[in-house]
mmCIF file of C-alpha atoms in Angstrom:
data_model
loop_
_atom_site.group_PDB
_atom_site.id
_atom_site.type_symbol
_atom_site.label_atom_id
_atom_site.label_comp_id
_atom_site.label_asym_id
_atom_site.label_seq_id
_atom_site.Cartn_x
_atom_site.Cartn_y
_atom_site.Cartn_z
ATOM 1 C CA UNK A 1072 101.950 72.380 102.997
ATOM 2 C CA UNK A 1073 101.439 75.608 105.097
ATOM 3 C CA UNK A 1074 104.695 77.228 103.549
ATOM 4 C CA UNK A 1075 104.242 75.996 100.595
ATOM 5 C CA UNK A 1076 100.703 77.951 100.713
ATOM 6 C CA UNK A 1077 102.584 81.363 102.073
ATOM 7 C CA UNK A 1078 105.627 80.628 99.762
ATOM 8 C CA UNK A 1079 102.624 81.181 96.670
ATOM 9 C CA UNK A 1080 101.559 84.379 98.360
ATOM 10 C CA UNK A 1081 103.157 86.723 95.534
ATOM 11 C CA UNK A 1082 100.843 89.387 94.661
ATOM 12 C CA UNK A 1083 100.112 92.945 96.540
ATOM 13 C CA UNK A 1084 96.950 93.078 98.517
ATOM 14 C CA UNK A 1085 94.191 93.769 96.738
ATOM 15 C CA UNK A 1086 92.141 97.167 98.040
ATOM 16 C CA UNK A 1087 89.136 95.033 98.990
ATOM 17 C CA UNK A 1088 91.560 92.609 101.114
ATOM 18 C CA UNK A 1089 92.868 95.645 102.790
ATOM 19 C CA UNK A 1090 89.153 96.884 103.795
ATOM 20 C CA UNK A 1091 88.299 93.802 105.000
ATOM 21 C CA UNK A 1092 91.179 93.719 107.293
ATOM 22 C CA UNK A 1093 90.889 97.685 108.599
ATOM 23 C CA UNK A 1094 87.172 96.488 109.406
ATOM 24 C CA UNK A 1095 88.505 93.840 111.574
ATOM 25 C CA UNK A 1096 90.849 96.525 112.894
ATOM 26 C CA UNK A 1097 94.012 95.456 111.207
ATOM 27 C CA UNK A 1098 96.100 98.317 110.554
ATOM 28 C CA UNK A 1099 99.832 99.008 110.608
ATOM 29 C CA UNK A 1100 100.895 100.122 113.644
ATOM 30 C CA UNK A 1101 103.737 100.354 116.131
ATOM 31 C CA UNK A 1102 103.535 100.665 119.897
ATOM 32 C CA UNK A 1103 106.603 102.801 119.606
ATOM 33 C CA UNK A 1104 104.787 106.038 117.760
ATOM 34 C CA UNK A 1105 102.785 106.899 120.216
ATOM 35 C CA UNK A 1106 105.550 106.520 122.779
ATOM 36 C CA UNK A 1107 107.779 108.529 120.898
ATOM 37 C CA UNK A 1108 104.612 111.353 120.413
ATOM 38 C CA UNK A 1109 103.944 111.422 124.417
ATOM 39 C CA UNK A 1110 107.408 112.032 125.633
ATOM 40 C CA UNK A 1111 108.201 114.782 122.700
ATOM 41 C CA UNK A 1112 104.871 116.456 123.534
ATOM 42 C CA UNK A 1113 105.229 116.379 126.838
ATOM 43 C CA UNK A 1114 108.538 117.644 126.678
ATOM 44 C CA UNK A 1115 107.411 120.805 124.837
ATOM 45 C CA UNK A 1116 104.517 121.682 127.012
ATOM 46 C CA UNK A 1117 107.025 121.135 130.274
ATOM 47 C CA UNK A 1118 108.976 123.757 128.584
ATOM 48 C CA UNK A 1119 106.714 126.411 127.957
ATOM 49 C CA UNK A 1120 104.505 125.534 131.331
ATOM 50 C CA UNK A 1121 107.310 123.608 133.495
ATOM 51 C CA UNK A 1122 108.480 126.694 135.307
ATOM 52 C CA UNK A 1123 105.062 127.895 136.483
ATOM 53 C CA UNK A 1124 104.292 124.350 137.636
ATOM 54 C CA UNK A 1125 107.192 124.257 140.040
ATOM 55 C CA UNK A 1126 106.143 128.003 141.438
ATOM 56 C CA UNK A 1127 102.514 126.487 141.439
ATOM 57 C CA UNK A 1128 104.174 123.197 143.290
ATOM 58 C CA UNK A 1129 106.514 125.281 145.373
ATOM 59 C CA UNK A 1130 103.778 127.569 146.427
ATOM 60 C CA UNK A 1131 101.204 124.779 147.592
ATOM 61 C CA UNK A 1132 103.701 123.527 149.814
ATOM 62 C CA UNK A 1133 104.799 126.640 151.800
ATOM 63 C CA UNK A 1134 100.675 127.035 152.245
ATOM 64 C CA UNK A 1135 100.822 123.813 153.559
ATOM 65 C CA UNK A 1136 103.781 124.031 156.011
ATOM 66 C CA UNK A 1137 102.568 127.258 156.895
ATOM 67 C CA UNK A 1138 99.269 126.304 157.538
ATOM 68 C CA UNK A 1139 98.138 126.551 161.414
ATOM 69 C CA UNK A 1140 95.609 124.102 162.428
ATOM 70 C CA UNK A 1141 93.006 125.159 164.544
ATOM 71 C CA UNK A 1142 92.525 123.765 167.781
ATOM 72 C CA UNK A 1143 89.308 121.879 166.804
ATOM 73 C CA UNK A 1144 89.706 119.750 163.323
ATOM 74 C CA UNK A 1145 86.373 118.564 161.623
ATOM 75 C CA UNK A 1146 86.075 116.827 158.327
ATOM 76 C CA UNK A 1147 85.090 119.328 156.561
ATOM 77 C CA UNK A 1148 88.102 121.607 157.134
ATOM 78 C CA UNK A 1149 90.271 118.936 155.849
ATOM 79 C CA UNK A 1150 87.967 118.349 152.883
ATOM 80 C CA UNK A 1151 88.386 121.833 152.230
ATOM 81 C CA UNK A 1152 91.887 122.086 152.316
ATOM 82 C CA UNK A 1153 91.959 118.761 150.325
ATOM 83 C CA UNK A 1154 90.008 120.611 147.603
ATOM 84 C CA UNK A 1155 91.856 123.597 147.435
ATOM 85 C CA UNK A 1156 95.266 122.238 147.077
ATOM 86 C CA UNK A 1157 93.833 119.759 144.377
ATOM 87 C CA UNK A 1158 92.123 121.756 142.171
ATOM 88 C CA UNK A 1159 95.127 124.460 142.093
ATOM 89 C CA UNK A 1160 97.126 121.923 141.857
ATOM 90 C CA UNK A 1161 95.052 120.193 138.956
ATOM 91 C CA UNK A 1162 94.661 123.600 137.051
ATOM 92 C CA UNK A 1163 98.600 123.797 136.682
ATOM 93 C CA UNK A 1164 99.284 120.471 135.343
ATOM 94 C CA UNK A 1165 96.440 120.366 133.047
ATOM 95 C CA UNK A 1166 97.736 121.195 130.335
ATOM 96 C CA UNK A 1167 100.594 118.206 130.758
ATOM 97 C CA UNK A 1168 97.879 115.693 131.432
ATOM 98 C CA UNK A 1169 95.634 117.027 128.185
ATOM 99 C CA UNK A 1170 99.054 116.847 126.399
ATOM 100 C CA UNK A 1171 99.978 113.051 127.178
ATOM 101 C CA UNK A 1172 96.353 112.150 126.038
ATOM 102 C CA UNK A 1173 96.372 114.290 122.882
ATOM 103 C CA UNK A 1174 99.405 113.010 121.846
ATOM 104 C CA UNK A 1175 98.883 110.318 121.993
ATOM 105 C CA UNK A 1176 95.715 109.976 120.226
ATOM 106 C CA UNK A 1177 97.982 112.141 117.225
ATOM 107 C CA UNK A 1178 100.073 109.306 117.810
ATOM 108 C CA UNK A 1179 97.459 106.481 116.837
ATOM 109 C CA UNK A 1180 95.740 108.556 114.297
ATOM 110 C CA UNK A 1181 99.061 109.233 111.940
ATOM 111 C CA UNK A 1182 99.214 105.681 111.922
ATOM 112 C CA UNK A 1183 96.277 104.503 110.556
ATOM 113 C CA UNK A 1184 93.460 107.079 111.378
ATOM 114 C CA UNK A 1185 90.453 106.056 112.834
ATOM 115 C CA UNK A 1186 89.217 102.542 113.359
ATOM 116 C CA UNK A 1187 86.327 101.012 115.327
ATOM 117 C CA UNK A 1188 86.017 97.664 115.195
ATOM 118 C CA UNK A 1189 84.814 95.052 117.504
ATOM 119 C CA UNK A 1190 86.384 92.106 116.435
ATOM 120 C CA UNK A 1191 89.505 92.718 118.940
ATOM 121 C CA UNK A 1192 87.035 92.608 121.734
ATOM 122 C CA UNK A 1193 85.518 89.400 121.226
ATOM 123 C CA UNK A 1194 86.734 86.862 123.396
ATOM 124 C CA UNK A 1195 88.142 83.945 121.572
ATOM 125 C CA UNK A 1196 89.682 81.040 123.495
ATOM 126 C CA UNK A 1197 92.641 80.946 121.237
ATOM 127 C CA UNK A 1198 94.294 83.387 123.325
ATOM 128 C CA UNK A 1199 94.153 81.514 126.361
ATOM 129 C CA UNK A 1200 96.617 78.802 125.027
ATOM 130 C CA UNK A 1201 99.681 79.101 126.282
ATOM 131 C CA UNK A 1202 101.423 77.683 123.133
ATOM 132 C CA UNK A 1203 100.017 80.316 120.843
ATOM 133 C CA UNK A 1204 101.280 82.929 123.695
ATOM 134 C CA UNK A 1205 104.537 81.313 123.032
ATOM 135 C CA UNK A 1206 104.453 81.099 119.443
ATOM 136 C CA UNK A 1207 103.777 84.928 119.650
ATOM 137 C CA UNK A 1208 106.961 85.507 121.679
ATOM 138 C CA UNK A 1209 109.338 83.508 119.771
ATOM 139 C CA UNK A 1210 107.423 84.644 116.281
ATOM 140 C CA UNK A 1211 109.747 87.065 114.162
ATOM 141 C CA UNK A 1212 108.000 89.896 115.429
ATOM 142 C CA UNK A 1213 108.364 88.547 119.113
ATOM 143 C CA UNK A 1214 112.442 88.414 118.218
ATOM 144 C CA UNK A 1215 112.428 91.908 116.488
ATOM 145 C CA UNK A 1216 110.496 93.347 119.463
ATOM 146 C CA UNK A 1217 113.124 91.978 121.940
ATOM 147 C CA UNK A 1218 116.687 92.897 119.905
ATOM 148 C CA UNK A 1219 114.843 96.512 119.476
ATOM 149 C CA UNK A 1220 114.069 97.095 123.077
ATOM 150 C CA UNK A 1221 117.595 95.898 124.329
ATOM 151 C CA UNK A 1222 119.115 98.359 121.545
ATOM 152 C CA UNK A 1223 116.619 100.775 122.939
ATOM 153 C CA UNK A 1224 117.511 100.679 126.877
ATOM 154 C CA UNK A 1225 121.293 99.937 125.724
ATOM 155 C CA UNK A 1226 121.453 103.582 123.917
ATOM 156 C CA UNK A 1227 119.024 105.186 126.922
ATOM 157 C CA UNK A 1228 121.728 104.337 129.281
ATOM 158 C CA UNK A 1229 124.228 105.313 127.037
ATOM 159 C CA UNK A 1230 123.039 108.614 126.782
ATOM 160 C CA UNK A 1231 122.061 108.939 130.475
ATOM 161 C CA UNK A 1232 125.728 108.269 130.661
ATOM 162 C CA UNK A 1233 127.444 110.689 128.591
ATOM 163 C CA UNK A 1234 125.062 113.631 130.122
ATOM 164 C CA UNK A 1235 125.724 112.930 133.366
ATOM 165 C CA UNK A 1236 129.519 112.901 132.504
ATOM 166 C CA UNK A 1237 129.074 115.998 131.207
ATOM 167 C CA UNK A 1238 127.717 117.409 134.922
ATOM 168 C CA UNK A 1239 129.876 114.965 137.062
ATOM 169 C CA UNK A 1240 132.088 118.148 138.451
ATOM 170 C CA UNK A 1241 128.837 119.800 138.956
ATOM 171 C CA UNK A 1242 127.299 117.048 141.606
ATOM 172 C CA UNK A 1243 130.367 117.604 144.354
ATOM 173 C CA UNK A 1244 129.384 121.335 144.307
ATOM 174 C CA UNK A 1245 125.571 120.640 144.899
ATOM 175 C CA UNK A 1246 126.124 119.807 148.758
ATOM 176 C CA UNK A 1247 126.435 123.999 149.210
ATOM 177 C CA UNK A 1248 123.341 124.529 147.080
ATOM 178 C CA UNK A 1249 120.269 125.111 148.499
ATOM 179 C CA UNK A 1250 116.998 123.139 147.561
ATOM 180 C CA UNK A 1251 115.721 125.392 144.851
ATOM 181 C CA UNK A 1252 119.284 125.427 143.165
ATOM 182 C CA UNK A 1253 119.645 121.345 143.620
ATOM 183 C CA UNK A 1254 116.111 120.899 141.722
ATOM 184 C CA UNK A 1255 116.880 123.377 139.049
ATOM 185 C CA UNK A 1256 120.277 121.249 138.046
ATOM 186 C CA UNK A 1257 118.281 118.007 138.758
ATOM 187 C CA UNK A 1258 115.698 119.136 136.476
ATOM 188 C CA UNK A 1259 118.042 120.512 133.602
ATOM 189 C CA UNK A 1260 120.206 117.285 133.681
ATOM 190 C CA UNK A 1261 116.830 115.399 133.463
ATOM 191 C CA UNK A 1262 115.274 117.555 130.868
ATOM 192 C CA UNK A 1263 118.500 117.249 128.746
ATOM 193 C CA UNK A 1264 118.551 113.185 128.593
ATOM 194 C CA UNK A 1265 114.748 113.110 128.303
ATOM 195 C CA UNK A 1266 115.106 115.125 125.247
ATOM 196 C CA UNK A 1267 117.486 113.437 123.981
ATOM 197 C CA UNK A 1268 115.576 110.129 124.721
ATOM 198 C CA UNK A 1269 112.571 111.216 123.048
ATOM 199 C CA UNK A 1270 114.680 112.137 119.395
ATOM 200 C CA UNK A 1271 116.398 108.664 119.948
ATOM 201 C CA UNK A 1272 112.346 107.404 120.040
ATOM 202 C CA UNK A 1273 110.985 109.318 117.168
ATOM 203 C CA UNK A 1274 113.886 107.659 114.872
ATOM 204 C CA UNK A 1275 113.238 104.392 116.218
ATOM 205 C CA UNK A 1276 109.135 105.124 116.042
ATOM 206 C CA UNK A 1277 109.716 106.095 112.347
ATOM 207 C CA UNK A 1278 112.091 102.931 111.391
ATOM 208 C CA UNK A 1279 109.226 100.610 113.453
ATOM 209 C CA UNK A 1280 106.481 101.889 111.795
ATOM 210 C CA UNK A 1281 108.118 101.382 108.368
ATOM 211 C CA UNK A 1282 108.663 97.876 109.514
ATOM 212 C CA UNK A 1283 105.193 96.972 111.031
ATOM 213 C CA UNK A 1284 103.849 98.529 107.471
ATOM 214 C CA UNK A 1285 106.216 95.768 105.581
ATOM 215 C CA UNK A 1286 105.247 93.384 107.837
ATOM 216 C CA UNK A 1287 101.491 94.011 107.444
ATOM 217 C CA UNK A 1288 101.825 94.150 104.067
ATOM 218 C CA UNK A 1289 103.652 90.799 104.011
ATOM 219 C CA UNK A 1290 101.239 88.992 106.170
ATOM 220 C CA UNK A 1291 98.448 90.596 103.886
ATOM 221 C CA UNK A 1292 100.073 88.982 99.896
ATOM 222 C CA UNK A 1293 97.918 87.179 98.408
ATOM 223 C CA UNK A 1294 98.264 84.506 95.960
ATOM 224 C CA UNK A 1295 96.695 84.752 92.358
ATOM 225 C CA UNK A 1296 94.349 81.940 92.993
ATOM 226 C CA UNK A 1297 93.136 84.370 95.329
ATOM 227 C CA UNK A 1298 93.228 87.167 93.481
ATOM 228 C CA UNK A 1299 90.981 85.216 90.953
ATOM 229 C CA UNK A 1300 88.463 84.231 93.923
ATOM 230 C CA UNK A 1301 88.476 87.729 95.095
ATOM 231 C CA UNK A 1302 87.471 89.024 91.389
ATOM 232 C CA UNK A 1303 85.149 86.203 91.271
ATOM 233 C CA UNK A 1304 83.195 87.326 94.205
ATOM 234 C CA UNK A 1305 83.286 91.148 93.164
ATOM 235 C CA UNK A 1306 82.836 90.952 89.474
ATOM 236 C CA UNK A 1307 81.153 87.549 88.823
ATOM 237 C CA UNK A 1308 82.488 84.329 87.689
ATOM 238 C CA UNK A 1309 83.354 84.930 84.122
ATOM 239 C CA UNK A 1310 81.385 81.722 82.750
ATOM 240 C CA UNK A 1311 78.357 82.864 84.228
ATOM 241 C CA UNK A 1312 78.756 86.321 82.958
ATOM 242 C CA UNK A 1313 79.289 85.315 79.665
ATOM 243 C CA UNK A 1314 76.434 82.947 79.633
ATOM 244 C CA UNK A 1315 74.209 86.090 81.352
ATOM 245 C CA UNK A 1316 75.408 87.903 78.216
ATOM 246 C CA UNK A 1317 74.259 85.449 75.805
ATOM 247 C CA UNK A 1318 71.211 84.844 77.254
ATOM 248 C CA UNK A 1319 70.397 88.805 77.207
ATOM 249 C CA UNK A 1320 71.301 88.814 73.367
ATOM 250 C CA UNK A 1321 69.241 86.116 72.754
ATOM 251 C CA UNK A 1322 66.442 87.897 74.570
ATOM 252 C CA UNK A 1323 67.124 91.031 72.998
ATOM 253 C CA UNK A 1324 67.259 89.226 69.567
ATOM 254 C CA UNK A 1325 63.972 88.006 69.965
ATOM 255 C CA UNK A 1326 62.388 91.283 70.956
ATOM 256 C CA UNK A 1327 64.097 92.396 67.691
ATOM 257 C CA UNK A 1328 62.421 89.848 65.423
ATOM 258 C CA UNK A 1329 59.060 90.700 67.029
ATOM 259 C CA UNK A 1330 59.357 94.523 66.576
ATOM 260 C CA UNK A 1331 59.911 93.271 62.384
ATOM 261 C CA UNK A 1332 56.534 92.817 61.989
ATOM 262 C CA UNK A 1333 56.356 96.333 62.826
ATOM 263 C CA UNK A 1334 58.107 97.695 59.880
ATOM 264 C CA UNK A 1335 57.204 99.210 56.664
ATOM 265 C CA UNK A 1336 60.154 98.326 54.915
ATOM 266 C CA UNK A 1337 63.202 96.158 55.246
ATOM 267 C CA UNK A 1338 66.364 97.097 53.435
ATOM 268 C CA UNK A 1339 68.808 94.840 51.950
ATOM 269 C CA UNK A 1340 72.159 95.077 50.979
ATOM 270 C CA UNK A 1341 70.964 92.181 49.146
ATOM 271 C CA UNK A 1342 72.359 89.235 51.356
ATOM 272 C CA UNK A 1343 74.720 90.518 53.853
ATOM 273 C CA UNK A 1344 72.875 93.297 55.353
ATOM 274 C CA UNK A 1345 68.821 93.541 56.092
ATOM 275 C CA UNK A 1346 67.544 96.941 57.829
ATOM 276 C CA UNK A 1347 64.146 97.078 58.988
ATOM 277 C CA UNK A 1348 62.704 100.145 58.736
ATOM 278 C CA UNK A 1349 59.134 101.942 60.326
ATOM 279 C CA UNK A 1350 57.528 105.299 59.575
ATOM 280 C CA UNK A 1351 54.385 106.287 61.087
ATOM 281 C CA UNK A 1352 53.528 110.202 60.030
ATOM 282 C CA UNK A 1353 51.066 111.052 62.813
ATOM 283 C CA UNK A 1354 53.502 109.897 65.561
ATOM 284 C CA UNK A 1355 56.834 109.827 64.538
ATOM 285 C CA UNK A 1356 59.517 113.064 63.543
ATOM 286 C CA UNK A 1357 61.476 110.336 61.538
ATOM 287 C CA UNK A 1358 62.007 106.804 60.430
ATOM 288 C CA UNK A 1359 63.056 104.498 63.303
ATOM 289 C CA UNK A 1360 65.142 101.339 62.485
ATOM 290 C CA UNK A 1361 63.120 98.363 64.204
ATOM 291 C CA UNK A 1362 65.600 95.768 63.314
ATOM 292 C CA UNK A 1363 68.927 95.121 61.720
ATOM 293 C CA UNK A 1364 71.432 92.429 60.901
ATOM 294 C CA UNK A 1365 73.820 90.772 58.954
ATOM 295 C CA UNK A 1366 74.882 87.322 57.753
ATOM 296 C CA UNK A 1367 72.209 84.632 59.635
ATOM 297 C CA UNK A 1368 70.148 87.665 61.055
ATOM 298 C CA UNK A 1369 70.163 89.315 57.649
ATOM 299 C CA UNK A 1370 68.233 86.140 56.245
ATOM 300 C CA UNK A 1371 66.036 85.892 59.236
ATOM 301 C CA UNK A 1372 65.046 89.299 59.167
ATOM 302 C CA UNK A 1373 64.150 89.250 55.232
ATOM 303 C CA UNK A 1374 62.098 85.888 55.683
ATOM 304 C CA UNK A 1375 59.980 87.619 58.460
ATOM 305 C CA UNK A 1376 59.463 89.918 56.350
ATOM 306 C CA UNK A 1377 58.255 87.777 53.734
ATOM 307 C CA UNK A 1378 55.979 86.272 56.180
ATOM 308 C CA UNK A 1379 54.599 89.682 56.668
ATOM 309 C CA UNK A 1380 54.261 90.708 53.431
ATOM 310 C CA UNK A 1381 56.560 93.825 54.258
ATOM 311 C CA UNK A 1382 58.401 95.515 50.935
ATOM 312 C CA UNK A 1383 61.973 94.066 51.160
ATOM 313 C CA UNK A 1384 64.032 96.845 48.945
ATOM 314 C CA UNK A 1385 67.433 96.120 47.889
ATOM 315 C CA UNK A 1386 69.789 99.661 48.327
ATOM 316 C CA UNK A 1387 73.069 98.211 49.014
ATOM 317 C CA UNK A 1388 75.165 101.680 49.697
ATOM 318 C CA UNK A 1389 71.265 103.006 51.945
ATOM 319 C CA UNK A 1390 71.913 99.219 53.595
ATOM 320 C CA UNK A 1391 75.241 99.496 55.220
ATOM 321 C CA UNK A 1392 75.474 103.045 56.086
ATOM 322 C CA UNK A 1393 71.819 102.551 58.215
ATOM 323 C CA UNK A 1394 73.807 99.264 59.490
ATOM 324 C CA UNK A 1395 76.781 100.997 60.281
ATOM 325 C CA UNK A 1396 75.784 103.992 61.877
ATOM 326 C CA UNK A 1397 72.123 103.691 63.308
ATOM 327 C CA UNK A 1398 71.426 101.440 66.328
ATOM 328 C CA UNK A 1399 68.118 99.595 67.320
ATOM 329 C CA UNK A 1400 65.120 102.051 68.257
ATOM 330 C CA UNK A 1401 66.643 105.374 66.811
ATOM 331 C CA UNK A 1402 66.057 107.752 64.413
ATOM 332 C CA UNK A 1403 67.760 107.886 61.362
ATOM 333 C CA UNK A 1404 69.959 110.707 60.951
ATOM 334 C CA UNK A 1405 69.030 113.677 58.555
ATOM 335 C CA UNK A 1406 71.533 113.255 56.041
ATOM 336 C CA UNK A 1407 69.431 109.795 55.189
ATOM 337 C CA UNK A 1408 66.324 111.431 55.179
ATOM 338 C CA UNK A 1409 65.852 111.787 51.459
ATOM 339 C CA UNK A 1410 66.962 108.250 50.379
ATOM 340 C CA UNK A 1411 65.024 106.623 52.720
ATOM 341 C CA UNK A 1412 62.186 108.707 52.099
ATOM 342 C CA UNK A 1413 62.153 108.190 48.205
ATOM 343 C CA UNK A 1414 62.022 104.432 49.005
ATOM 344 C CA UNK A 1415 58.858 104.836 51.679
ATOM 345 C CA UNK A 1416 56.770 107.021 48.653
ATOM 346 C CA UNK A 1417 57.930 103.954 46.305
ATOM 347 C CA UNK A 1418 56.335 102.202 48.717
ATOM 348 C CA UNK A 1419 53.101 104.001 49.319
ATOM 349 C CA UNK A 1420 52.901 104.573 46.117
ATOM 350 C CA UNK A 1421 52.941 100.949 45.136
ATOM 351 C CA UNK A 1422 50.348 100.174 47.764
ATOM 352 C CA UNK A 1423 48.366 102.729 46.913
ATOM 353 C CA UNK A 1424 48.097 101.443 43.530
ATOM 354 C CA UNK A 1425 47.358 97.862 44.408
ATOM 355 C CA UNK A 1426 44.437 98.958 46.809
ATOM 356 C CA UNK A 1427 42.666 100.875 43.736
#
């Protein structure tokens, strides 16, 4: 049933499922980025600063086998000498120390950027059970991780290999050297298969990382059904928009047929179209249309208007175009002013007549 379930997971993640996971801290990452990030930084600053370190190194220890005790040795002397040493020594390899941290954070941040989250700190007993400890090692990713760090230490010996094959003559000859010349070919040989190490670890850091972001992206599919639940919760559940909808028509039909009282003059077409029309000179600049409709509403709107003993005019070519291009509320445009206002004197001018 469970892979049946995954087997239906089809679709992309949606953008929602992928905040929901980055607030629970789930981001693509690999281990192997910052690695790779640490020992190429490093590497750079020990060649810019490395030589000054080893004067700084080689320097504190001449002070201290040169050094000549006093007779009497208190506490604080040694404290003293304890802070000296350790401070110069801490100035000078600084900058490699700031370099593994910032690196690393670089490391982290081109992954995924920032993410606080305090759902990885809880403490759920799940990950005391040993059988989900060993479901983790023998997962896919638990397999992947193991082939990919024997490939790793495989081709790390490999090179250590070939660049100490390269030197081999070199290591007879060293027995003549003195200490200073026996660290600098110690150091070069080093520096050369760390180097190369740390190229070998961007490649694999770059290959990982595409991996963990397929894998992520796998574990994060979603099926439609879910997709549809997701929208659901976002947008609304369709049915209950629609009825929402029909319910604010209704309401807004209603205030419509109330607001026909209101009118001066309805407008027909004569029985597809009914536009109901108000004009009050001291407070309006124009005509407003205070209802309209067409068909059912049409009939409504002229029986209202019957009931309030409001002029119904029939203008057929006046009807639709007030239909068509005025909504509820507004004015009517300029280019209608005249018809409509020959049709409101009509009107006045019958009233007036009937009041005399």
């Amino acid at each position: 049933m469970a892979d049946s379930s995954r087997d239906n997971k089809t679709e992309k993640p949606t953008k929602r499922r992928l905040e929901k996971a980055r607030k629970k801290g789930q981001v693509a990452r690999s281990r192997e980025v910052p690695s790779a990030a640490v020992l190429f930084g490093s590497l750079v600053v020990l060649f810019f600063f490395g030589q000054r370190v080893v004067y700084t190194l080689q320097h504190e220890i001449r002070y201290l086998l040169d050094f000549r005790l006093p007779s009497e040795i208190d506490v604080e002397l040694v404290w003293e000498i304890f802070i000296g040493t350790g401070i110069r020594t801490g100035m000078v390899l600084f900058p490699i120390l700031l370099s593994i941290v910032v690196f690393s954070i670089v490391g982290n941040l081109l992954q995924g950027g920032l993410v606080f989250s305090g759902e990885s700190l809880k403490f759920k007993f799940e990950k005391l059970n040993p059988k989900n400890g060993l479901k983790r090692v023998f997962s896919k990713n638990g397999i992947v991780q193991l082939i990919k760090s024997i490939l790793v230490v495989s081709v790390v010996a490999y090179i250590s290999y070939q660049v100490i094959s390269d030197h081999i003559a070199l290591f007879p000859r060293m027995i003549l050297m003195d200490v200073g010349k026996i660290l600098y070919w110690i150091g070069s040989i080093s520096f050369s298969i760390f180097i190369r190490v740390a190229v070998l670890l961007i490649v694999v850091a770059m290959a990982d990382y595409a991996f963990q972001k397929y894998r992520f992206a796998e574990q994060l599919k979603m099926s439609k059904q879910e997709i549809k639940d997701e929208w659901k919760e976002t947008e609304g559940d369709p049915i209950t928009k629609g009825r929402i909808r029909r319910i604010q028509r209704q309401m807004a039909r209603r205030r419509m047929m109330a607001d026909v009282a209101e009118a001066d003059v309805v407008i027909t077409n004569p029985t597809h179209y009914a536009v109901a029309l108000s004009y009050k000179m001291d407070s309006m600049d124009a005509p407003r249309v205070m209802a309209k409709g067409v068909g059912f509403l049409a009939l409504k709107i002229r029986e209202l208007a019957q009931e309030h003993d409001i002029p119904v005019v029939e203008n057929k070519p006046l009807a639709q175009t007030l239909y068509k291009s005025v909504e509820i509320g507004q004015y009517i445009p300029g280019n209608l002013y005249k018809a409509v206002a020959e049709i409101l004197a009509y009107i006045y001018k019958a009233k007036s007549s009937v009041y005399r």
